[in-house]
mmCIF file of N, CA and C in Angstrom:
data_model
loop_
_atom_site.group_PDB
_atom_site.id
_atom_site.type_symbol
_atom_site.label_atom_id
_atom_site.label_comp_id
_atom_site.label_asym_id
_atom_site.label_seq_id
_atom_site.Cartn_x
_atom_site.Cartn_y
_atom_site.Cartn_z
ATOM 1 N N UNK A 1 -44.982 -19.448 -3.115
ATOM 2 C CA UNK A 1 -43.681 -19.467 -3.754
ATOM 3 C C UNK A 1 -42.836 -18.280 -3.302
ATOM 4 N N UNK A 2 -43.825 -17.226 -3.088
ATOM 5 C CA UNK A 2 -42.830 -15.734 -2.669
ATOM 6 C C UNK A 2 -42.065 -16.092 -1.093
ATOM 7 N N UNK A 3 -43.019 -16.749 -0.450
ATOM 8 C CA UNK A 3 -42.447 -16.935 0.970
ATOM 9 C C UNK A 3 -41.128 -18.163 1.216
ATOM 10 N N UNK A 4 -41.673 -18.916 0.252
ATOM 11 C CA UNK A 4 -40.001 -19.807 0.119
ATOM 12 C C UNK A 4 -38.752 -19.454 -0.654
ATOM 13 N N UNK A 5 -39.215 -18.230 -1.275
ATOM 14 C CA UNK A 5 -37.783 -18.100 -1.840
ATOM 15 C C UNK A 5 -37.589 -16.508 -0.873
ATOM 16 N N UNK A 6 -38.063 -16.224 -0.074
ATOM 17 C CA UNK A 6 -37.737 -15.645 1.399
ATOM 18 C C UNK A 6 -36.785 -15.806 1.873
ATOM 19 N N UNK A 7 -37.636 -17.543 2.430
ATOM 20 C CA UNK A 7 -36.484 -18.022 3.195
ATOM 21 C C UNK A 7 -35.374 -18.378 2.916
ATOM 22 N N UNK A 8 -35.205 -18.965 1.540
ATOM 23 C CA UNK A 8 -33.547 -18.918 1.208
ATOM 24 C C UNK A 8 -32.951 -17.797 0.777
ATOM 25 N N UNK A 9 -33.331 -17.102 0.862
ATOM 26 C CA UNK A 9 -32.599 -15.892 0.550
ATOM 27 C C UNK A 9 -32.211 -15.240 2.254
ATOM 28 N N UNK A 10 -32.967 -15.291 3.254
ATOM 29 C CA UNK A 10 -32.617 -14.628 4.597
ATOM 30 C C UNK A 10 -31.466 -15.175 4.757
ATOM 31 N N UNK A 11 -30.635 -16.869 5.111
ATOM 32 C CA UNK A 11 -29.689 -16.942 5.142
ATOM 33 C C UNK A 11 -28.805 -17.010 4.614
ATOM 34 N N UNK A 12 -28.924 -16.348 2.985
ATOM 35 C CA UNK A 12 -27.860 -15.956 2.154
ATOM 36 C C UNK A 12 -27.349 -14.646 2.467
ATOM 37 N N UNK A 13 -28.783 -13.847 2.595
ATOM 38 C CA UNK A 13 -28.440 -12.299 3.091
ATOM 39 C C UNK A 13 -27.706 -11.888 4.661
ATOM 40 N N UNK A 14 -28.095 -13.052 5.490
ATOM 41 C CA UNK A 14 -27.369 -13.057 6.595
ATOM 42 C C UNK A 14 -25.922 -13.513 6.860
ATOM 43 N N UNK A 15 -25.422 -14.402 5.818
ATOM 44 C CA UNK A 15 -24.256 -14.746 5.343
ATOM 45 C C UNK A 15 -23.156 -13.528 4.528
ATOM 46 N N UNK A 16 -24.035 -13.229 3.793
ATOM 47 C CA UNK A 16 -23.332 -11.419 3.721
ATOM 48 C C UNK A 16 -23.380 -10.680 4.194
ATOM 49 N N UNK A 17 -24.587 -10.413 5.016
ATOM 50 C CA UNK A 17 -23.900 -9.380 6.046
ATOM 51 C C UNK A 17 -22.996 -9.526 6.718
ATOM 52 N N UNK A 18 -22.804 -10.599 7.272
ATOM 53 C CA UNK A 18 -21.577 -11.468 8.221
ATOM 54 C C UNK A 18 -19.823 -10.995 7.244
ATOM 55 N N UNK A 19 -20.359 -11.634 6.055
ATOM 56 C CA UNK A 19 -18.836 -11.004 5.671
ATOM 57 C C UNK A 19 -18.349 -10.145 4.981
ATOM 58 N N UNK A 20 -19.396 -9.263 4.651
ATOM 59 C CA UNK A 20 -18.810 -8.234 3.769
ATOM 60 C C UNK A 20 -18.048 -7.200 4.913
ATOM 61 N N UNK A 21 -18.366 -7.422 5.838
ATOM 62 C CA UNK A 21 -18.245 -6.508 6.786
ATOM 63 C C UNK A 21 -16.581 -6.910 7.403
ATOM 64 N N UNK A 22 -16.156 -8.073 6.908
ATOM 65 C CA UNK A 22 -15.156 -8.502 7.305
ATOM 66 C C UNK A 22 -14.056 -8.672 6.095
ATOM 67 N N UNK A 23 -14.198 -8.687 4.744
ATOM 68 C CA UNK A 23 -13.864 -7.765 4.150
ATOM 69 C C UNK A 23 -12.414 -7.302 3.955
ATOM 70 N N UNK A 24 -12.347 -5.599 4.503
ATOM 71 C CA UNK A 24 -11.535 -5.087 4.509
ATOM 72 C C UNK A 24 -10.593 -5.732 5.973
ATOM 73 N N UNK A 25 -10.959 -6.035 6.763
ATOM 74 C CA UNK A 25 -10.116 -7.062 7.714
ATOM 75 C C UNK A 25 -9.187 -7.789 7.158
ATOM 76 N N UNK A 26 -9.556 -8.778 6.537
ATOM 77 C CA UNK A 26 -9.008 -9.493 5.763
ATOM 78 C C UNK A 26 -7.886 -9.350 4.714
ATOM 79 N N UNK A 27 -8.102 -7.839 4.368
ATOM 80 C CA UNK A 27 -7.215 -7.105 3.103
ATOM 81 C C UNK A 27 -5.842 -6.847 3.835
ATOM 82 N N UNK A 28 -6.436 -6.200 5.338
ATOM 83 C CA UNK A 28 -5.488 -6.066 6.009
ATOM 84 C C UNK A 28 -4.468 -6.836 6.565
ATOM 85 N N UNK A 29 -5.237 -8.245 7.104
ATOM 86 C CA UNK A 29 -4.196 -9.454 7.887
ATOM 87 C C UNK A 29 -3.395 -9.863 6.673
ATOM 88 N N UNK A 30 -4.178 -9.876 4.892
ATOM 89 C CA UNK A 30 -3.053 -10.446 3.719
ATOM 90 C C UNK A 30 -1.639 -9.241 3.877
ATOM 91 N N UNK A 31 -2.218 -8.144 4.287
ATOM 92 C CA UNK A 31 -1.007 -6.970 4.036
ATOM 93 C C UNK A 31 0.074 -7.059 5.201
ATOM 94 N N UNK A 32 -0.080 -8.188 6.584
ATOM 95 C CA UNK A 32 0.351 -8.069 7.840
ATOM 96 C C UNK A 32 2.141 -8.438 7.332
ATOM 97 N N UNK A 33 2.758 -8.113 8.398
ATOM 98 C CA UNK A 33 4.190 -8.467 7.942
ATOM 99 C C UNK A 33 4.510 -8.792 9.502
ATOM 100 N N UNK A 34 5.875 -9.426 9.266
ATOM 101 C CA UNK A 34 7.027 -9.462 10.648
ATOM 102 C C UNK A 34 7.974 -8.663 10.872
ATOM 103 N N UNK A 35 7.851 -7.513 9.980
ATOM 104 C CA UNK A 35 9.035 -6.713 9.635
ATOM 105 C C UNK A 35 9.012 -5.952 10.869
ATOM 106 N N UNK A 36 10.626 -5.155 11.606
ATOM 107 C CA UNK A 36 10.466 -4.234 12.454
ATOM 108 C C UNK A 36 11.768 -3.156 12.116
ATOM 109 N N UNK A 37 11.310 -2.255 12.666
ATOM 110 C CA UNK A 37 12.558 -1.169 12.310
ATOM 111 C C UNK A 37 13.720 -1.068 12.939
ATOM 112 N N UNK A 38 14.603 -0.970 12.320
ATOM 113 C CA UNK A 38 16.539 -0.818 12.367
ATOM 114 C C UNK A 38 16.748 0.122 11.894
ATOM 115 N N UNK A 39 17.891 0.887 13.049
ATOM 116 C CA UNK A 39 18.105 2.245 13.132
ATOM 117 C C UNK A 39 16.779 3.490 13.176
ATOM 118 N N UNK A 40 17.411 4.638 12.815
ATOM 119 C CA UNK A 40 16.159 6.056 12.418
ATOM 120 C C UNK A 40 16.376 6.088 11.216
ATOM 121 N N UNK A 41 14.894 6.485 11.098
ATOM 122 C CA UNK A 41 14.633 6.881 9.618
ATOM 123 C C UNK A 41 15.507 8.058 8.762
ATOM 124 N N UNK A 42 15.501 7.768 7.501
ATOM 125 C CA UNK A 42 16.421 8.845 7.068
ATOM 126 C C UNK A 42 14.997 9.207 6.115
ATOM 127 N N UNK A 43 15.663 10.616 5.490
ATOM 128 C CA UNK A 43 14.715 11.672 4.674
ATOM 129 C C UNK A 43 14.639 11.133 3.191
ATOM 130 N N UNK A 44 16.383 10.435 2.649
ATOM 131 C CA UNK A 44 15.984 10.328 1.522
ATOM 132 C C UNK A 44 16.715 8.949 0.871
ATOM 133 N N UNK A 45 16.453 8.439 -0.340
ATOM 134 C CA UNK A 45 16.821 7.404 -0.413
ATOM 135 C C UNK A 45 17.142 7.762 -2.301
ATOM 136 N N UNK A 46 18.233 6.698 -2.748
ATOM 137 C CA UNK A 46 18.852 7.092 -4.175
ATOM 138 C C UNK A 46 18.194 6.138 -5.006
ATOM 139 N N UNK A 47 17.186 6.796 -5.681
ATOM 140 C CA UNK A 47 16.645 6.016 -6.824
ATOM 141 C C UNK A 47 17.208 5.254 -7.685
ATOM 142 N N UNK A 48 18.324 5.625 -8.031
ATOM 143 C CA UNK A 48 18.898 4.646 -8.594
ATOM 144 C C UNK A 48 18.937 3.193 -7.920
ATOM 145 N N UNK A 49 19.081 3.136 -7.221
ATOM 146 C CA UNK A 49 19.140 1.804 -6.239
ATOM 147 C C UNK A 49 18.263 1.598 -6.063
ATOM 148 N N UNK A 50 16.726 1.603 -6.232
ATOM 149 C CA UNK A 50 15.708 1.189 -5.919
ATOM 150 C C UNK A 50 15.756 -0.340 -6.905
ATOM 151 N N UNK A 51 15.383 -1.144 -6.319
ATOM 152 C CA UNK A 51 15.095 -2.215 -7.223
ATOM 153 C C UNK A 51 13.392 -2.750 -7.358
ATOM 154 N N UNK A 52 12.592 -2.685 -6.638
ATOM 155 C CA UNK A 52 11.078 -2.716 -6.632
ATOM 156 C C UNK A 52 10.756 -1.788 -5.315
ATOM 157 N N UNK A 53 9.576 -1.737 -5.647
ATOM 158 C CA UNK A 53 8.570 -1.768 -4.852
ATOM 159 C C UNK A 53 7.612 -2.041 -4.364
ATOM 160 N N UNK A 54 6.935 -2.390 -3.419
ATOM 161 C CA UNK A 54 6.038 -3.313 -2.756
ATOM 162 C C UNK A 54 4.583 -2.241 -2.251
ATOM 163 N N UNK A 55 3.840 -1.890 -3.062
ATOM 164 C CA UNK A 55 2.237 -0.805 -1.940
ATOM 165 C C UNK A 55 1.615 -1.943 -1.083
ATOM 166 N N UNK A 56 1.797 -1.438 -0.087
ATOM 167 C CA UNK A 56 0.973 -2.585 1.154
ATOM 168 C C UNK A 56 -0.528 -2.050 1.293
ATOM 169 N N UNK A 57 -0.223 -1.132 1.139
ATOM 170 C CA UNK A 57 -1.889 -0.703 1.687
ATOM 171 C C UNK A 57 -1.701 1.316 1.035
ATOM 172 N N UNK A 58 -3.177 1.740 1.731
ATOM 173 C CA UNK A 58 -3.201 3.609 0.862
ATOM 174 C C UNK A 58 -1.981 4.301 1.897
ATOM 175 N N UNK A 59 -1.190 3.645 2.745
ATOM 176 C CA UNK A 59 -0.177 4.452 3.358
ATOM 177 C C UNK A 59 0.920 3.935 3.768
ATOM 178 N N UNK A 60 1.437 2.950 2.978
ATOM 179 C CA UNK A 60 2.744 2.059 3.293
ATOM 180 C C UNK A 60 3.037 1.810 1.823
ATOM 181 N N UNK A 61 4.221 2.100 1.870
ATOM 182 C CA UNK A 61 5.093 1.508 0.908
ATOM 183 C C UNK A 61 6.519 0.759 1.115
ATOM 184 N N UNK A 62 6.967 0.046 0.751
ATOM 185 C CA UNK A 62 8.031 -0.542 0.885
ATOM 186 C C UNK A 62 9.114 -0.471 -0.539
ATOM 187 N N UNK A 63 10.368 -0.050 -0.209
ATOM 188 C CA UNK A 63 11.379 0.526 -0.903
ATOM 189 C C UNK A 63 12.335 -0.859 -0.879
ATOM 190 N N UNK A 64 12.817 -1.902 -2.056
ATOM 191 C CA UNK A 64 13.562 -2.886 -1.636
ATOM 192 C C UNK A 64 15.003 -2.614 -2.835
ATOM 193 N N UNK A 65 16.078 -2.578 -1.981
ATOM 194 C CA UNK A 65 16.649 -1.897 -2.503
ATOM 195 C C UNK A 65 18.335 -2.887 -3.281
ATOM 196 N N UNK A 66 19.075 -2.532 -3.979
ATOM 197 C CA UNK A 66 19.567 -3.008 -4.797
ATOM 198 C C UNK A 66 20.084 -4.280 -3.911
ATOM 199 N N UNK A 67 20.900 -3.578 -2.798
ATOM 200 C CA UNK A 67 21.276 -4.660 -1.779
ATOM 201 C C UNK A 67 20.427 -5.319 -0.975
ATOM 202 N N UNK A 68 19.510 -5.538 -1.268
ATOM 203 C CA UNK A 68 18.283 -5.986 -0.348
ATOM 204 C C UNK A 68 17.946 -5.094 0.739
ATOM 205 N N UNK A 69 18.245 -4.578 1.033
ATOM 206 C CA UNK A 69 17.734 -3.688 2.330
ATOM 207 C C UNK A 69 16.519 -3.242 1.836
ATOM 208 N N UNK A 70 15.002 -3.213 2.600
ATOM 209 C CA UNK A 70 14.254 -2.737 2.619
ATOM 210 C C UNK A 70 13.265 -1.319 3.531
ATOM 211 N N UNK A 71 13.132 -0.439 2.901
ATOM 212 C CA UNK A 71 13.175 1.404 3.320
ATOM 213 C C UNK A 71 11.314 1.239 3.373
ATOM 214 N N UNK A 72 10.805 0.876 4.294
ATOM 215 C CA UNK A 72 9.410 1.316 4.454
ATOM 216 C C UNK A 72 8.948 2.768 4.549
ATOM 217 N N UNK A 73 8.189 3.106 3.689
ATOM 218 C CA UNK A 73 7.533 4.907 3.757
ATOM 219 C C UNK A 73 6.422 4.646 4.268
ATOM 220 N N UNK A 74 6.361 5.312 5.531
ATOM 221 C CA UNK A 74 4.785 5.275 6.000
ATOM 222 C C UNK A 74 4.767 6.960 5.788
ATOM 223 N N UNK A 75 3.380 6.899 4.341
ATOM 224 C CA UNK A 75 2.976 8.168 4.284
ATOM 225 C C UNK A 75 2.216 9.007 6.092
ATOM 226 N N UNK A 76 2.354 10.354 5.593
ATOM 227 C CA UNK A 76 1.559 10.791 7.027
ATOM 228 C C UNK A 76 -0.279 10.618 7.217
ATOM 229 N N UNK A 77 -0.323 10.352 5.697
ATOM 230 C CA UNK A 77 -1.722 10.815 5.507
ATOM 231 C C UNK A 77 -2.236 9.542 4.522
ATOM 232 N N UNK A 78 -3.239 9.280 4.737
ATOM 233 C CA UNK A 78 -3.406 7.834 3.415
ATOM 234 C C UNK A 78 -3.798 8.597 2.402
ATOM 235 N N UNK A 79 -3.042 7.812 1.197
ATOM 236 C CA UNK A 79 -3.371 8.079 0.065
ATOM 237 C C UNK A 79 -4.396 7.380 -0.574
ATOM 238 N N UNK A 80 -5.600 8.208 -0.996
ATOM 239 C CA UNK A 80 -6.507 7.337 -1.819
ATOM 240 C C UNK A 80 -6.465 6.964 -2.935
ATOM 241 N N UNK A 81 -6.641 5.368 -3.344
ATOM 242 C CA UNK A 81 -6.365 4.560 -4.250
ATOM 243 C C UNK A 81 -4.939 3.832 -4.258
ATOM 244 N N UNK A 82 -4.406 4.091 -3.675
ATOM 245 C CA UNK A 82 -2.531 3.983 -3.609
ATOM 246 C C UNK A 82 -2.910 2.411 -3.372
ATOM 247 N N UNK A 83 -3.499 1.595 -2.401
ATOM 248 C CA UNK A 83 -3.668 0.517 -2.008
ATOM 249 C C UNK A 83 -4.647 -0.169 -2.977
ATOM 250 N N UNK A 84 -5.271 0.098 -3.333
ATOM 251 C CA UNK A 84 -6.143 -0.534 -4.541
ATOM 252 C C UNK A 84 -5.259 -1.200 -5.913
ATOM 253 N N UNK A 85 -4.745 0.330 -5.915
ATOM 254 C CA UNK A 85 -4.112 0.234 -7.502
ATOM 255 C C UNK A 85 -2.696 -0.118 -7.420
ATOM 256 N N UNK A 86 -1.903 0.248 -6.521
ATOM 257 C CA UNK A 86 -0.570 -0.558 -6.133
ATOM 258 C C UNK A 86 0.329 0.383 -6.888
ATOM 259 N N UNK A 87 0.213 1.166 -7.954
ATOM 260 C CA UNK A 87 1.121 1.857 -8.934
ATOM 261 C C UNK A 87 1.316 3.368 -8.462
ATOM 262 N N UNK A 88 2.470 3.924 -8.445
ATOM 263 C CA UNK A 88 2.618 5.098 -8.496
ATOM 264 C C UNK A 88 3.541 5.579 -9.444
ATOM 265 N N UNK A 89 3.746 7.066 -9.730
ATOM 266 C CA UNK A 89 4.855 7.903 -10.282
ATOM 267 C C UNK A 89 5.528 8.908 -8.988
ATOM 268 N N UNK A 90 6.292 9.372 -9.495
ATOM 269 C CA UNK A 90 7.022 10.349 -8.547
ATOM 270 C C UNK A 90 7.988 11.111 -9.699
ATOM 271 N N UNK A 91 7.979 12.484 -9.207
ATOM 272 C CA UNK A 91 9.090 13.476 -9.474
ATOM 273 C C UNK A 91 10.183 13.817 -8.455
ATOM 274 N N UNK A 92 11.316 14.029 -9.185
ATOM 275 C CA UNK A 92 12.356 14.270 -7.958
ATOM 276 C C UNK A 92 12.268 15.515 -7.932
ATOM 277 N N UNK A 93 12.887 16.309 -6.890
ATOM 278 C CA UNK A 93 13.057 17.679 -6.219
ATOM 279 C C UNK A 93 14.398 17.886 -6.438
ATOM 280 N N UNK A 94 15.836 16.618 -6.167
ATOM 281 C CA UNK A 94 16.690 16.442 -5.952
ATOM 282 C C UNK A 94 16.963 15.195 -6.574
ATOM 283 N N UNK A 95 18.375 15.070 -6.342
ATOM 284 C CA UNK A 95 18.663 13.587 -7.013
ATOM 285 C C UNK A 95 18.536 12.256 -6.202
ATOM 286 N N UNK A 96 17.774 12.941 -5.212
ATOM 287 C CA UNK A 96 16.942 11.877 -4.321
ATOM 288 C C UNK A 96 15.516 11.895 -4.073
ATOM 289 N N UNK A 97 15.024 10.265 -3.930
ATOM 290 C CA UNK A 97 13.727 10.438 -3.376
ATOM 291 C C UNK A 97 13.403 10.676 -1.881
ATOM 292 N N UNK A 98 12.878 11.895 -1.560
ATOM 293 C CA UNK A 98 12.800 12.767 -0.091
ATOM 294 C C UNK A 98 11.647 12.244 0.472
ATOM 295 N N UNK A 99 11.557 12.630 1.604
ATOM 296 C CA UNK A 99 9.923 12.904 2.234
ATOM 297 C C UNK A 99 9.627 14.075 1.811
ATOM 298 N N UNK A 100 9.790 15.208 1.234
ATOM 299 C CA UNK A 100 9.645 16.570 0.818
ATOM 300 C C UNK A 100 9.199 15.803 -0.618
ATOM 301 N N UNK A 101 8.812 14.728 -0.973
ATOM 302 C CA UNK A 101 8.622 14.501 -2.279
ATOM 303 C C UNK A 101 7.201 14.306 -2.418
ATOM 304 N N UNK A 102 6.350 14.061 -3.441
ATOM 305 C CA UNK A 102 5.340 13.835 -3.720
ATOM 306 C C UNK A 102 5.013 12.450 -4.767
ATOM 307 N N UNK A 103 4.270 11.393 -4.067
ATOM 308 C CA UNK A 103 4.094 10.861 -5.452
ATOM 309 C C UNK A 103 2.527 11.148 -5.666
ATOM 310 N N UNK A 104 1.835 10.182 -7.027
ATOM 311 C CA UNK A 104 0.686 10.143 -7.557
ATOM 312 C C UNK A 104 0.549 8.625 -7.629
ATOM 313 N N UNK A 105 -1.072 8.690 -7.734
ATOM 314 C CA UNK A 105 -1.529 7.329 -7.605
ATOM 315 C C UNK A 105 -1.507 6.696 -9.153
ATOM 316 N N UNK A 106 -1.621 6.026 -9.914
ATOM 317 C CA UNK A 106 -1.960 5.791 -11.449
ATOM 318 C C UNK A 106 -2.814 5.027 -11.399
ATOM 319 N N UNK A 107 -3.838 5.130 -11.782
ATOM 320 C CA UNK A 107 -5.164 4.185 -12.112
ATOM 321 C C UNK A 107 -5.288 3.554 -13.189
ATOM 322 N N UNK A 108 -5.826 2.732 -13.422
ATOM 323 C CA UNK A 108 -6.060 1.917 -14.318
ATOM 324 C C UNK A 108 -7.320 2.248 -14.863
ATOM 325 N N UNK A 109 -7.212 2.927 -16.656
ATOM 326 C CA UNK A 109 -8.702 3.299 -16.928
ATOM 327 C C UNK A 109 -8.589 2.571 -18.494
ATOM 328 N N UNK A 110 -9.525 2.448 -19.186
ATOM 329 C CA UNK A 110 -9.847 2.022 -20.304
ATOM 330 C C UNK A 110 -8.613 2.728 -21.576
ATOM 331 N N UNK A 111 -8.397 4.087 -21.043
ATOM 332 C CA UNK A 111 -6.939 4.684 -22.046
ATOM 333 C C UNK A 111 -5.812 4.153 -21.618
ATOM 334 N N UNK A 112 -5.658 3.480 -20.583
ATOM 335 C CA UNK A 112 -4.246 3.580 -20.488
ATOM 336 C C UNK A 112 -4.421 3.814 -19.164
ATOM 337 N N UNK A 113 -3.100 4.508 -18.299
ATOM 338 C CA UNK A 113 -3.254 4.975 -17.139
ATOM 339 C C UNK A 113 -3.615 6.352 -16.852
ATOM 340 N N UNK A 114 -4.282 6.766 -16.179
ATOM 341 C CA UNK A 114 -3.992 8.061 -15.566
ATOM 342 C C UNK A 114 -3.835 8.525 -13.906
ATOM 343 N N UNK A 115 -4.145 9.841 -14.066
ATOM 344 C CA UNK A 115 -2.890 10.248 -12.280
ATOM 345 C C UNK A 115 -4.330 10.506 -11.740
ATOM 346 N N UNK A 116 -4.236 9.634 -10.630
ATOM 347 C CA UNK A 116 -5.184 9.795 -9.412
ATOM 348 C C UNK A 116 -4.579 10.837 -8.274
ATOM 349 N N UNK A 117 -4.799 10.397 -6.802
ATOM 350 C CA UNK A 117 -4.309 11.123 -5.752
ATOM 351 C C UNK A 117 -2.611 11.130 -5.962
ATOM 352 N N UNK A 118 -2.374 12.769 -6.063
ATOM 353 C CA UNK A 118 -1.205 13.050 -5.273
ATOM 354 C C UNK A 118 -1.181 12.650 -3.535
ATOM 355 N N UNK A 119 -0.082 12.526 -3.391
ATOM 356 C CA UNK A 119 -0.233 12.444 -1.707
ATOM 357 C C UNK A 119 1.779 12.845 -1.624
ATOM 358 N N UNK A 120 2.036 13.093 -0.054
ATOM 359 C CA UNK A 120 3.445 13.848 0.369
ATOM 360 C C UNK A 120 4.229 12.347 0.936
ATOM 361 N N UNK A 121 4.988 12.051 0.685
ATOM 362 C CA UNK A 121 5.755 10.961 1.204
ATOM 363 C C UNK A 121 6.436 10.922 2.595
ATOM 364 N N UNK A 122 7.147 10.175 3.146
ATOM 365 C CA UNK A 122 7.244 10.520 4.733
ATOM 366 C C UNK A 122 8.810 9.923 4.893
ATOM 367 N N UNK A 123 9.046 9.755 6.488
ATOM 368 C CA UNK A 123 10.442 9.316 6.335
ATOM 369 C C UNK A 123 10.665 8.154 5.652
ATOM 370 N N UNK A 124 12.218 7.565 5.427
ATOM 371 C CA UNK A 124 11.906 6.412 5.070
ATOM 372 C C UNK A 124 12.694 5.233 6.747
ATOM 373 N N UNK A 125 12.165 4.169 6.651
ATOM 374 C CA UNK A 125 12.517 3.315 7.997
ATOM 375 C C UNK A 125 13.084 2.244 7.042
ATOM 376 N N UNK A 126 14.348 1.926 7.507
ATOM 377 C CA UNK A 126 14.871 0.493 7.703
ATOM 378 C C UNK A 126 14.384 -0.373 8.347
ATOM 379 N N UNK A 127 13.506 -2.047 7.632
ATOM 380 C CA UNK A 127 13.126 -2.606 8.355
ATOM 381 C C UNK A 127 14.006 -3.566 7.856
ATOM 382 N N UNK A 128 13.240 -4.782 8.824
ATOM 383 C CA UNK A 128 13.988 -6.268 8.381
ATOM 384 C C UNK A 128 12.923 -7.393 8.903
ATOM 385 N N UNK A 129 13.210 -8.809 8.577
ATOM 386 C CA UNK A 129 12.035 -9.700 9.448
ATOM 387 C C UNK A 129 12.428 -9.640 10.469
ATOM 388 N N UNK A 130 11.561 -9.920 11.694
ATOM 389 C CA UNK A 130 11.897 -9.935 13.152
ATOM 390 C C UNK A 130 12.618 -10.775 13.285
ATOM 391 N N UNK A 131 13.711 -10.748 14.009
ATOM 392 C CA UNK A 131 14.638 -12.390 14.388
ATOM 393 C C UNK A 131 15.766 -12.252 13.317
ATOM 394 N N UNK A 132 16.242 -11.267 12.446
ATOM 395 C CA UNK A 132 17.281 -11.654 11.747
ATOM 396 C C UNK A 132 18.318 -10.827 12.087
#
């Protein structure tokens, strides 16, 4: 009995190895876009006008803004948890949000939220879909 439930188990276990490993691949092609950049990046962008935001992953964010224009932040550095948890806070410096700015990650815990990784924000890029 030990040796037949072996064998069904080898090509279950070989079936996961196969994809766990593929995985985070996968997280990535859901996060893929067509978007490309228009114009140079500027430093800062007016919160007020923010209308959402989009976390693609621990070092992209996307800024979509009152008029639709969308301001991609590619942090310099990945932020851990930022892509998991999708939520951040931020303080201003100025009456803008800078790359000189900082946000925090917010996690999701049994109290409520609390502040995970700080991380430094970066320029922001004007993108758009390719072809428009």
């Amino acid at each position: 009995m030990k040796s037949s439930s072996l064998r069904l188990f080898k090509p279950w276990a070989a079936a996961l190895a196969i994809t766990i490993p593929a995985l985070p691949a996968l997280a990535e092609q859901k996060k893929a876009d067509e978007m490309v950049a228009v114009g140079e990046p500027v430093s800062c962008i007016q919160p007020s006008r923010i209308r959402s935001t989009n976390v693609r992953d621990d070092q992209t964010i996307d800024f979509t803004m009152i008029n639709g224009d969308v301001y991609r932040n590619k942090l310099p550095y990945r932020c851990p948890g930022l892509g998991f948890e999708e939520k951040f806070a931020y303080k201003l410096s100025t009456n803008d949000l800078c790359s000189v700015d900082i946000i925090t990650v917010l996690q999701s815990g049994g109290m409520g939220l609390m502040q995970g990784a700080s991380c430094g924000l970066g320029s922001f890029q004007k993108v758009q879909k390719a072809g428009q």
